[in-house]
Coordinates of C-alpha atoms and ligand atoms in Angstrom, one line a residue:
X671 CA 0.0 0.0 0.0
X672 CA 0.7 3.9 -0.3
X673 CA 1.4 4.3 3.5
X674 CA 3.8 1.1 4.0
X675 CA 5.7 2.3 0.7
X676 CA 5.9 5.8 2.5
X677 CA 7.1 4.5 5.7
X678 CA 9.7 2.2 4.1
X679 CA 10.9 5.0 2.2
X680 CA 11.1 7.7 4.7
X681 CA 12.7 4.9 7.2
X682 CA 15.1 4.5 4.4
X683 CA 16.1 8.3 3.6
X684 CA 16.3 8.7 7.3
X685 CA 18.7 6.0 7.7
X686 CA 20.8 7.1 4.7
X687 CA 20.8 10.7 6.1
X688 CA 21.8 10.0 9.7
X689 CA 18.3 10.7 10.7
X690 CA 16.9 8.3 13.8
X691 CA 13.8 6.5 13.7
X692 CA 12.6 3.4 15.5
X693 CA 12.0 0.9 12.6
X694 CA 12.5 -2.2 14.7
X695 CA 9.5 -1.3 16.9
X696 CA 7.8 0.7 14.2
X697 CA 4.6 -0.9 12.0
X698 CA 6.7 -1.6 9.3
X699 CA 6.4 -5.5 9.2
X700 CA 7.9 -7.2 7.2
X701 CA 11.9 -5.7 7.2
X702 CA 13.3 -9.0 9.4
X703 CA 16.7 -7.1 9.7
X704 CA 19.1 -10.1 10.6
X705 CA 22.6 -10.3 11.1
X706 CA 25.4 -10.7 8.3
X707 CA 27.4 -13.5 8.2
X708 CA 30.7 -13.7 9.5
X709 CA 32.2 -15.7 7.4
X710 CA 32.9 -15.2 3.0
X711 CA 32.7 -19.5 2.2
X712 CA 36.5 -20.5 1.6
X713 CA 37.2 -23.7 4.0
X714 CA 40.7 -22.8 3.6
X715 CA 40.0 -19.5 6.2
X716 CA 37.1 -20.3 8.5
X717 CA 36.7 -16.9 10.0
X718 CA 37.7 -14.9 6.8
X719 CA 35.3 -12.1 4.8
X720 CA 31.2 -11.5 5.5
X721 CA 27.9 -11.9 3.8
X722 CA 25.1 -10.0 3.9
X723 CA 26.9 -6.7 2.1
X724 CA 28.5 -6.3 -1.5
X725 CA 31.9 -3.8 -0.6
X726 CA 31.7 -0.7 -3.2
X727 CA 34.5 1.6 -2.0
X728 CA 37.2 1.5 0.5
X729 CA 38.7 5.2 1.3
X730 CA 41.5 4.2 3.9
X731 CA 43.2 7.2 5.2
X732 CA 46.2 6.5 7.1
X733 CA 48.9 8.1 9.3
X734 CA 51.9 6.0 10.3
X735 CA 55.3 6.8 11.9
X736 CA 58.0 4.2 12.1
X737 CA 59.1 3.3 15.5
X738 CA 62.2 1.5 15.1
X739 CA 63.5 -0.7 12.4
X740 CA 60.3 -3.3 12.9
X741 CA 57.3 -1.4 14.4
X742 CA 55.5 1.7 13.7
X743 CA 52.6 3.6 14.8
X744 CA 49.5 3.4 12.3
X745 CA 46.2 6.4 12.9
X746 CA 43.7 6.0 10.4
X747 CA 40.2 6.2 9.5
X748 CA 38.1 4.1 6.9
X749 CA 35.3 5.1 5.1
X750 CA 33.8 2.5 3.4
X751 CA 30.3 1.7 1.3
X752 CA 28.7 -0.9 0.8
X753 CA 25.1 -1.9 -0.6
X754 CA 23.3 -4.5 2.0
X755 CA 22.5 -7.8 0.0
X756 CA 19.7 -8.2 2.8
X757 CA 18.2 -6.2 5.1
X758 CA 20.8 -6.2 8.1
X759 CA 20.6 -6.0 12.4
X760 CA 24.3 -6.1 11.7
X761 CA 27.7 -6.8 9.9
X762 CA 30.9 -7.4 10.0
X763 CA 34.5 -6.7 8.9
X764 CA 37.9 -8.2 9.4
X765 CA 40.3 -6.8 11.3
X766 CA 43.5 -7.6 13.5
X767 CA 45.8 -6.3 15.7
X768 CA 44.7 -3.0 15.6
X769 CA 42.0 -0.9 18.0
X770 CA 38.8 0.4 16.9
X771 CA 38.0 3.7 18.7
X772 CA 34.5 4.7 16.8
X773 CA 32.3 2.9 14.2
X774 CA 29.9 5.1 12.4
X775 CA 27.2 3.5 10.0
X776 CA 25.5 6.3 7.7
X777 CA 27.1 9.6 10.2
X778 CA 25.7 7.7 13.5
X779 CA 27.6 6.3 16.1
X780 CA 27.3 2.2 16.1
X781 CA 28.2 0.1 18.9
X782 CA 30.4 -3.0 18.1
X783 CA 33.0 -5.9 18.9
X784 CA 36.5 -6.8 18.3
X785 CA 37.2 -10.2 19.2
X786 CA 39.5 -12.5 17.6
X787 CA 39.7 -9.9 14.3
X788 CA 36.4 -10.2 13.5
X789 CA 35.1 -6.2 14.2
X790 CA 30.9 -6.9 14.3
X791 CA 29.4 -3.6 14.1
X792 CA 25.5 -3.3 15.4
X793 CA 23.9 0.2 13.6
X794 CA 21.1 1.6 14.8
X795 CA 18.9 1.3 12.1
X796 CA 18.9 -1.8 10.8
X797 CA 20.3 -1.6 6.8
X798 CA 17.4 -1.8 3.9
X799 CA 18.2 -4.7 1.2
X800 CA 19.7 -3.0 -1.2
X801 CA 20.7 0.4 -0.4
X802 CA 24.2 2.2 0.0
X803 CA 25.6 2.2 3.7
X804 CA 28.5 4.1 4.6
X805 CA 30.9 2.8 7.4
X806 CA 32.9 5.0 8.8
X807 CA 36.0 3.4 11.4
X808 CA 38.6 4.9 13.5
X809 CA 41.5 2.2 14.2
X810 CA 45.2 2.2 14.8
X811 CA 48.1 1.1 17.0
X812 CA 51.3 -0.5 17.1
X813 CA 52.1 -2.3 13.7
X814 CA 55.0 -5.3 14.0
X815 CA 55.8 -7.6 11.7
X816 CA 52.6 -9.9 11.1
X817 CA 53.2 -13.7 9.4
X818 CA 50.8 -15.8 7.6
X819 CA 49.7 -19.7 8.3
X820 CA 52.8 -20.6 6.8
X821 CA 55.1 -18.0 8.2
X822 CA 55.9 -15.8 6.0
X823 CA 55.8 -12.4 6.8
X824 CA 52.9 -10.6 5.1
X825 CA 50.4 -7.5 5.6
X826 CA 51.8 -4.1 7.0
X827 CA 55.8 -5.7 7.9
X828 CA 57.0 -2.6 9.1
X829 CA 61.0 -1.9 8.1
X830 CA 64.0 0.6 9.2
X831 CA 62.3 3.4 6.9
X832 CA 58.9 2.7 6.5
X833 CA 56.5 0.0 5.5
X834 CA 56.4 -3.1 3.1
X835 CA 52.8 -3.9 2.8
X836 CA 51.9 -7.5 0.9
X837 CA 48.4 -9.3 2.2
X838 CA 48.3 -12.6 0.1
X839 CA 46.3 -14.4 0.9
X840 CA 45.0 -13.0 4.3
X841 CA 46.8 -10.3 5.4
X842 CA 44.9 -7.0 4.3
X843 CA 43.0 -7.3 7.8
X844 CA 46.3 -6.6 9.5
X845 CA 45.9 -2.7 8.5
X846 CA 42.2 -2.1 7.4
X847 CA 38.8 -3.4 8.2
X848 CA 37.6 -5.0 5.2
X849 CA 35.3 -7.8 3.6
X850 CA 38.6 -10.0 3.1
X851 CA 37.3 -12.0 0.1
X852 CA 38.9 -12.0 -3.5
X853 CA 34.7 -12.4 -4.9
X854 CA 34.0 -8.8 -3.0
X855 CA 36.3 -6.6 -5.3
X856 CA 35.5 -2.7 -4.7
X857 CA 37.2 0.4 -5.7
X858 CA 40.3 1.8 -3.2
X859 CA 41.3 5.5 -2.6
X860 CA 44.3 5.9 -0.2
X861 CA 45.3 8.9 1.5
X862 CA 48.5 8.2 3.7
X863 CA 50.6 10.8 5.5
X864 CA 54.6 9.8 6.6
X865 CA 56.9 11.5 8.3
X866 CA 58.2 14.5 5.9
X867 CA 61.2 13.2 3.4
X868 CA 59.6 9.5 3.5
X869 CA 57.1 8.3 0.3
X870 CA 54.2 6.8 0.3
X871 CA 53.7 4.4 -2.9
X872 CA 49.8 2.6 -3.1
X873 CA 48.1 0.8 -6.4
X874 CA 46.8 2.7 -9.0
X875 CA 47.8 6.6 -10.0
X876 CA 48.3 9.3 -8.0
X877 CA 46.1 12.0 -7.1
X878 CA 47.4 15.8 -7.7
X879 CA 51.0 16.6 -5.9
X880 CA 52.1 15.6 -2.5
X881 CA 51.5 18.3 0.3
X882 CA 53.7 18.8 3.5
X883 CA 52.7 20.7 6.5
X884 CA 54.1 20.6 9.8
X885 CA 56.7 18.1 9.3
X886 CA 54.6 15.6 7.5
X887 CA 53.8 14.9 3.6
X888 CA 50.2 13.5 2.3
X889 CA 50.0 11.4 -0.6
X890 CA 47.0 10.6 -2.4
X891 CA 46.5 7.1 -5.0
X892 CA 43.4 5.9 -6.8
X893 CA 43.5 2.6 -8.2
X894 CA 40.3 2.9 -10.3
X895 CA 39.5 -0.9 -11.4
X896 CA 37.9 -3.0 -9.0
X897 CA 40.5 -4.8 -7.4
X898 CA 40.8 -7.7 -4.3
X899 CA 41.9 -6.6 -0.8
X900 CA 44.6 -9.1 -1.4
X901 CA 46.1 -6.7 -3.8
X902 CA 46.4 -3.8 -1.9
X903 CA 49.3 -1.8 -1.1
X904 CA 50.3 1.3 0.5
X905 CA 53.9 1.0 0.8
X906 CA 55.9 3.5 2.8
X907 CA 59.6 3.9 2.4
X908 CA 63.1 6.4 1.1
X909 CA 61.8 5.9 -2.5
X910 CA 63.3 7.4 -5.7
X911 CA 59.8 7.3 -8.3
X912 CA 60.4 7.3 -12.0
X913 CA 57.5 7.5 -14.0
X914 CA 57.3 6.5 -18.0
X915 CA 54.9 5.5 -20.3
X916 CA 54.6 2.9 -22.7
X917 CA 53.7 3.4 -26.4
X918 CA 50.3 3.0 -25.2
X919 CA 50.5 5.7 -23.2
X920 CA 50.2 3.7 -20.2
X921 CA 51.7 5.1 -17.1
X922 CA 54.8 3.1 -15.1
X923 CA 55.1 4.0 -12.0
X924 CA 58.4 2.8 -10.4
X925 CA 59.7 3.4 -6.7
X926 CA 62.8 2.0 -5.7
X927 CA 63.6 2.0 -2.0
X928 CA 67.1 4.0 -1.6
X929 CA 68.1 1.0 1.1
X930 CA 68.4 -1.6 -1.7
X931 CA 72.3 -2.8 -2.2
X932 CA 73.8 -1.0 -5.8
X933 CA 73.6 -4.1 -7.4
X934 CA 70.3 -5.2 -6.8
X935 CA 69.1 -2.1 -7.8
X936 CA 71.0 -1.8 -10.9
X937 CA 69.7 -5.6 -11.8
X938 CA 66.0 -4.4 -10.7
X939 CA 66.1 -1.5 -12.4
X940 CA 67.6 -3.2 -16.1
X941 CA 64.5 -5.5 -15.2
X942 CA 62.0 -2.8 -14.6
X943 CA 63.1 -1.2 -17.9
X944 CA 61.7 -4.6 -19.8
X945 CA 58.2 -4.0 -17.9
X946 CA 57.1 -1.8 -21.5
X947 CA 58.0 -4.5 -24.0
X948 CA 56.5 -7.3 -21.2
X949 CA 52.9 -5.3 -21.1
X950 CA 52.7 -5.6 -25.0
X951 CA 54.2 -9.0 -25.6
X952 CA 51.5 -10.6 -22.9
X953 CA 48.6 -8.0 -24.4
X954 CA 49.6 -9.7 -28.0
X955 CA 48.5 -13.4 -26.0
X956 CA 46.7 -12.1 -23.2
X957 CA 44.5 -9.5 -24.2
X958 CA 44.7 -5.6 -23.5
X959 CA 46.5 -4.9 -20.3
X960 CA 43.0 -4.5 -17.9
X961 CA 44.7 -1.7 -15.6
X962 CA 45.5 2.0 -16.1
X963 CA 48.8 1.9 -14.7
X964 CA 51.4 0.1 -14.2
X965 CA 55.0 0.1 -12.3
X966 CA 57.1 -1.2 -9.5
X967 CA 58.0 -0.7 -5.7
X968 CA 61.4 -2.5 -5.0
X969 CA 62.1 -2.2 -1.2
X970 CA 64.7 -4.4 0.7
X971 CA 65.1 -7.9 2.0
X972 CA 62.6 -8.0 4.5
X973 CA 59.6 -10.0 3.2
X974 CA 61.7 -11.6 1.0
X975 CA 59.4 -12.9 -2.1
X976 CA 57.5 -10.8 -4.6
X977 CA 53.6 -9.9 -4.9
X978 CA 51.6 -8.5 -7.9
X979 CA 49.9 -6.1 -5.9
X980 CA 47.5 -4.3 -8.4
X981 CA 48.9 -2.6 -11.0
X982 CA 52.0 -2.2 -9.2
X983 CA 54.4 -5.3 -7.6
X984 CA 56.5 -5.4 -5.1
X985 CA 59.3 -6.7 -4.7
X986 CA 61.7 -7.3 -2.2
X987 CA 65.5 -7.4 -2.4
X988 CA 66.1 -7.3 -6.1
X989 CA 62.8 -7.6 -8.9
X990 CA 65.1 -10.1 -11.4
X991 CA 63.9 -10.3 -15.3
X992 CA 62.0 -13.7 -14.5
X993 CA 60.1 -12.0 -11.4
X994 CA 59.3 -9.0 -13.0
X995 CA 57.8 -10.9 -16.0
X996 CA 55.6 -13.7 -13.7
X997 CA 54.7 -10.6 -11.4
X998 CA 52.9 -8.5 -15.0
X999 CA 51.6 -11.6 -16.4
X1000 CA 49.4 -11.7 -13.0
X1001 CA 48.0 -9.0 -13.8
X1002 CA 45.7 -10.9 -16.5
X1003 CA 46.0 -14.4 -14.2
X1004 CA 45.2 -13.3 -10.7
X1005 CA 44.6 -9.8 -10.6
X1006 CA 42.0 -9.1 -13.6
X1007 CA 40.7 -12.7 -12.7
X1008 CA 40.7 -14.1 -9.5
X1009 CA 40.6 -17.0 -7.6
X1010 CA 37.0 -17.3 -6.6
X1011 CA 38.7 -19.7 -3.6
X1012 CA 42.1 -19.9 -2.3
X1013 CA 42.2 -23.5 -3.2
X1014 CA 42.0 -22.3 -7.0
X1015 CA 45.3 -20.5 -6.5
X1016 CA 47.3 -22.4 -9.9
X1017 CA 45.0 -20.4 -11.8
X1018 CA 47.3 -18.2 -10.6
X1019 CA 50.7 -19.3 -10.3
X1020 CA 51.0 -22.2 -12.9
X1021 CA 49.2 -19.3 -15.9
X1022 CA 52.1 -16.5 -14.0
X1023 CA 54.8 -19.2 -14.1
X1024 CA 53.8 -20.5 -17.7
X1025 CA 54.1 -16.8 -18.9
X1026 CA 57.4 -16.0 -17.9
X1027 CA 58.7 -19.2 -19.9
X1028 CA 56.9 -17.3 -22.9
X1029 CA 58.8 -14.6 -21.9
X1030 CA 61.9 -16.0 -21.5
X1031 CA 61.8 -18.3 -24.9
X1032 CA 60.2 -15.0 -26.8
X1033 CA 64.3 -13.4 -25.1
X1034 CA 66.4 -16.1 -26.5
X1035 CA 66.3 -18.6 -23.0
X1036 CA 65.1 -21.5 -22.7
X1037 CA 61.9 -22.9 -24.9
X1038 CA 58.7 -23.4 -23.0
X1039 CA 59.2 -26.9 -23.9
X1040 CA 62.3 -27.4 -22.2
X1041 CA 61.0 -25.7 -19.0
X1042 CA 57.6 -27.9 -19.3
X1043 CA 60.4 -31.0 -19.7
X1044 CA 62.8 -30.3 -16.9
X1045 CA 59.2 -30.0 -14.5
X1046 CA 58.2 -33.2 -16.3
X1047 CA 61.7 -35.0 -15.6
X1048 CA 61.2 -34.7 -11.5
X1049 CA 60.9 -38.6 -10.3
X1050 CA 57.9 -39.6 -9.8
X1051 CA 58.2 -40.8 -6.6
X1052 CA 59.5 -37.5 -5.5
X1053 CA 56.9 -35.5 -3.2
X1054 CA 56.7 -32.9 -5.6
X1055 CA 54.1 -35.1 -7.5
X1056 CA 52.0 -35.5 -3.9
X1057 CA 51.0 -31.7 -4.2
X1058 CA 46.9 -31.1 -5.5
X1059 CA 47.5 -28.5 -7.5
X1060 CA 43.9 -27.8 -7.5
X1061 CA 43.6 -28.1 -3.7
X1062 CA 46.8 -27.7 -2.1
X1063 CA 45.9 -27.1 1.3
X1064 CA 45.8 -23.8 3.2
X1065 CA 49.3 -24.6 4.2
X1066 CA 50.1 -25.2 0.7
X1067 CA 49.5 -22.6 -1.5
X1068 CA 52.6 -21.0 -2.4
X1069 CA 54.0 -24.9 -2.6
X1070 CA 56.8 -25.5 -5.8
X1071 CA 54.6 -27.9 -7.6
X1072 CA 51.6 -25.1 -7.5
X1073 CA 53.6 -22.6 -9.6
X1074 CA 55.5 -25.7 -12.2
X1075 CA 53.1 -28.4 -12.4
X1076 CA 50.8 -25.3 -12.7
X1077 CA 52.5 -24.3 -15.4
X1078 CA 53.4 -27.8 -17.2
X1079 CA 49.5 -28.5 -16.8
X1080 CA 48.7 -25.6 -19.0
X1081 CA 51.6 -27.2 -21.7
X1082 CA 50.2 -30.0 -21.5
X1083 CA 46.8 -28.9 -22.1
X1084 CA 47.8 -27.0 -25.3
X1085 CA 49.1 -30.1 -26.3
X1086 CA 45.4 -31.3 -25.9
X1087 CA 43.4 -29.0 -27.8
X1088 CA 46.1 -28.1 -30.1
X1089 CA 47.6 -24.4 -30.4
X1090 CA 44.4 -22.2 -31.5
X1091 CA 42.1 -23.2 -29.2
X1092 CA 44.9 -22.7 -26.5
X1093 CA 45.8 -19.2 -27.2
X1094 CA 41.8 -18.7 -27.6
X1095 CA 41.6 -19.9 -24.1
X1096 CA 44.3 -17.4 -22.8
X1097 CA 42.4 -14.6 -23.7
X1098 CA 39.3 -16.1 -23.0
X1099 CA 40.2 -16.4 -19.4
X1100 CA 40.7 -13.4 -18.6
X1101 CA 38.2 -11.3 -20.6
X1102 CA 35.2 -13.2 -19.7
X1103 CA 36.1 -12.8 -15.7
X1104 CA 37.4 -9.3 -15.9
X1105 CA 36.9 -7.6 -13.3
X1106 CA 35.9 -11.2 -10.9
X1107 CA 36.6 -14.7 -9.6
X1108 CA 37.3 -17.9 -11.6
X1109 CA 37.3 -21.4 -10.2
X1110 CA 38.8 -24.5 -11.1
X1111 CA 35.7 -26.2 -12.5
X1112 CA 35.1 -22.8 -14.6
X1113 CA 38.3 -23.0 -16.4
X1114 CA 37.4 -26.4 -17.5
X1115 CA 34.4 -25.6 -18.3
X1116 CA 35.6 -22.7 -20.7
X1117 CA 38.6 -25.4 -22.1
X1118 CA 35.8 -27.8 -22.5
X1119 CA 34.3 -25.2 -24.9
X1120 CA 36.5 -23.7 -26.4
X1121 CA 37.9 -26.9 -27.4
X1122 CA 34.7 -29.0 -28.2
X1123 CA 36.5 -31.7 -26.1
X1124 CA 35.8 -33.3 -22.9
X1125 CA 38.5 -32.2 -20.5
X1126 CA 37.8 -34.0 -17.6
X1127 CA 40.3 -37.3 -17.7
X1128 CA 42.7 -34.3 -18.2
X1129 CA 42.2 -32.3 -15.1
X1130 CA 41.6 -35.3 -12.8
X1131 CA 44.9 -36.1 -13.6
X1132 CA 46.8 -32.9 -13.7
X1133 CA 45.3 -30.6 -11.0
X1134 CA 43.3 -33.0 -8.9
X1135 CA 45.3 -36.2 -8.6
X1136 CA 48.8 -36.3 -6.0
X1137 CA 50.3 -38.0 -8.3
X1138 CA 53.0 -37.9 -11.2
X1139 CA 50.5 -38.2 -14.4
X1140 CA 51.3 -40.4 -17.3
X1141 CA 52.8 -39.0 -20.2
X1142 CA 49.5 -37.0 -22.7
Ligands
LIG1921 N1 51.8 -14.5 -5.4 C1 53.2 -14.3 -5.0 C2 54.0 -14.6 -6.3 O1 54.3 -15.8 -6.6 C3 53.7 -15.1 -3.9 C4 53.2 -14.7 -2.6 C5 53.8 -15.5 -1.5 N2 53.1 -15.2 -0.3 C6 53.3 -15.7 0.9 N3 52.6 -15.3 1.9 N4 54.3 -16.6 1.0 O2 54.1 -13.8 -7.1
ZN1922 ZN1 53.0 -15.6 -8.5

């Protein structure tokens, strides 16, 4: 009826403009606010991501002083949106480590939770199906040096001059409350203020010149494709930026941390100077290049391994030709496309690994053949062969056999459905997910028709078997 719709819809505009009014108790029946889910799906991370809310934008504007040479302070504030999926009593967002002083849902105060990193925040109103929220959280404290599941260091790993800041696969919660769940891409601003002299390097392009004022310099970045919390960065450090373009026109947007040795920075940066002729050689078998930037942030040894962070890697120590090349070809198989769970990370790493042999054969090294050979020559009764590629394990995911028999799979499947439908199949990819998440059974799927073949003896062997498959 007329009056219900008006109630619904003045409960609405009140909620969206800060307003307060009592719709729990109020006539309006039907509404059934309940609470979202604390949890995305991935059995891999039993606690990680939410339901109930699609993630829009993330404006994370942060304030951090290094400490001493492994700990920092971080201030900051997030303002996030976010559309309800259902109508909500409450939701939540990931976050650890840190202190939440103030959550605000649409300008009014909420009360919430912090327990075990997962920050439940109870508005007032409960949150319409459908309709823009804006979260609003004041956080910080004392950052260290987190590690993941496996030990690695990983999230905000503060360093002598700054910050090296690499979440895969779970570490964005260890600086920002967030929907940590590759399938809930959204679009980031960053707005991060260092101590004067020290730069602050994020995804994407920057925004306008940076500003100092009373001893500290602001820096503004906007990465404007949808992009995975995974693939965040706001990396702090004594960089020296260069900035070129390609052909194209596309931006590159190096920073190269002044505490890297001489020679690793003159390796990374003969390296980095390939990154032009990389972009177009992939975007000839991978499609355009789906960012608007693109670039570098070498910092020392601290972390220790590389990530493609969105648009712009890291990498840590020295970013060698091979690196450099698997770290751009992610940004088709990984980045563009993600994995819709962790246990689909090959789709990754065997397509990143597979495209730096391209690389390297299209240089004058060693064919693709020879690489897929050497993988193919490992014993079979080696433990190599006991890794599923296509469900490695939360503990296994960055295992050896994930990135080579990752990328020997994909040989082997060209060797299936024969060299056009193969290179239809590597554009395929990441064109028809742009922009989302992939699984497993989806790329066979998409083999499967592309090729007019049934793919499935293939993949039981390859990705889903621990064991050394029979010559194809
Ligand atoms: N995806 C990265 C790469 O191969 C590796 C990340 C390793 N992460 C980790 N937590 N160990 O390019
Ligand atoms: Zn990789």
């Amino acid at each position: 009826t007329l009056r219900r719709t008006t109630i619904v819809t003045a409960a609405a505009c009140l909620a969206l403009a800060g307003g307060t009014v009592a719709v729990a108790a109020s006539p309006v029946t039907g509404l059934h606010p309940t609470p979202g889910g604390t949890w995305a799906g991935d059995p891999y991370f039993p606690a990680l991501g939410a339901t109930g809310y699609d993630a829009l934008t993330y404006h994370l504007d942060l304030d951090y002083e290094p400490v001493d040479a492994s700990s920092g302070t971080l201030d900051a504030t997030s303002t996030m949106t976010f559309r309800a999926t259902k109508t909500l009593s409450s939701f939540n967002l990931d976050l650890r480590g840190l202190e939440v002083s103030s959550v605000r849902v649409n300008g009014l105060r909420a009360t919430f939770t912090h327990v075990d990193g997962e920050l439940i925040v109870t508005p007032r109103l409960p949150l319409l199906a459908r309709l823009p929220v804006v979260v609003t959280v004041e956080y910080g404290g004392t950052t260290g040096r987190p590690r993941d599941i496996e030990d690695s260091l990983y999230g905000w790993v503060s360093t002598a001059d700054g910050a090296m800041v690499v979440n895969e696969p779970d570490g964005a919660p260890t600086w920002f409350p967030v929907n940590d769940d590759p399938n809930d891409k959204a679009i980031y601003t960053f707005r991060i203020t260092v101590p004067e002299g020290k730069t602050a390097v994020a995804n994407g392009l920057p925004i306008g010149q940076p500003r100092t004022r009373d001893g500290k310099t602001t820096f503004r970045w906007f990465e404007p494709s949808p992009m995975a919390s995974y693939l965040t960065t706001a990396s702090i450090g004594d960089f020296d930026i260069t900035t070129t373009r390609t052909e194209d026109g596309l931006p590159i947007i190096d920073a190269i941390d002044r505490d890297v040795t001489a020679a690793n920075r003159t390796t990374s940066e003969a390296s980095l100077a390939k990154q032009a002729d990389m972009i177009a050689f992939f975007s000839e078998h991978f499609g355009p290049y789906p960012f608007t930037s693109a670039g570098a942030i070498v910092d020392d040894d601290t972390v220790g391994y590389a990530l493609e962070t969105q648009s712009r890697a890291v990498y840590s120590r020295v970013a060698s030709e091979g690196t450099v090349a698997h770290e751009i070809a992610h940004q088709w198989y990984g980045n563009t496309v993600s994995p819709h769970r962790w246990a689909d990370i090959w789709l990754n790493e065997g397509f990143a690994t597979y495209a730096a042999w391209m690389w390297g054969e299209h240089t004058g090294g060693q064919t693709v053949e020879a690489r897929a050979a050497a993988v193919y020559a490992t014993p079979a009764t080696s433990p190599f062969w006991s890794t599923v590629v296509a469900d490695p394990g939360a503990t296994g995911l960055f295992a050896s056999a994930v990135y080579s028999r990752g990328a020997l799979t994909l040989h082997e499947l060209q060797q299936e459905i024969g060299e056009d439908d193969f290179a239809a199949l590597l554009k395929a990819w990441p064109k028809e997910r742009r922009n989302a998440t992939g699984s497993t059974s989806d790329f066979i799927a998409l083999a499967e028709r592309i090729s007019g073949q049934d793919l499935g003896a293939f993949f039981d062997a390859w990705v889903y078997t621990g064991t050394k498959p029979t010559t194809w």
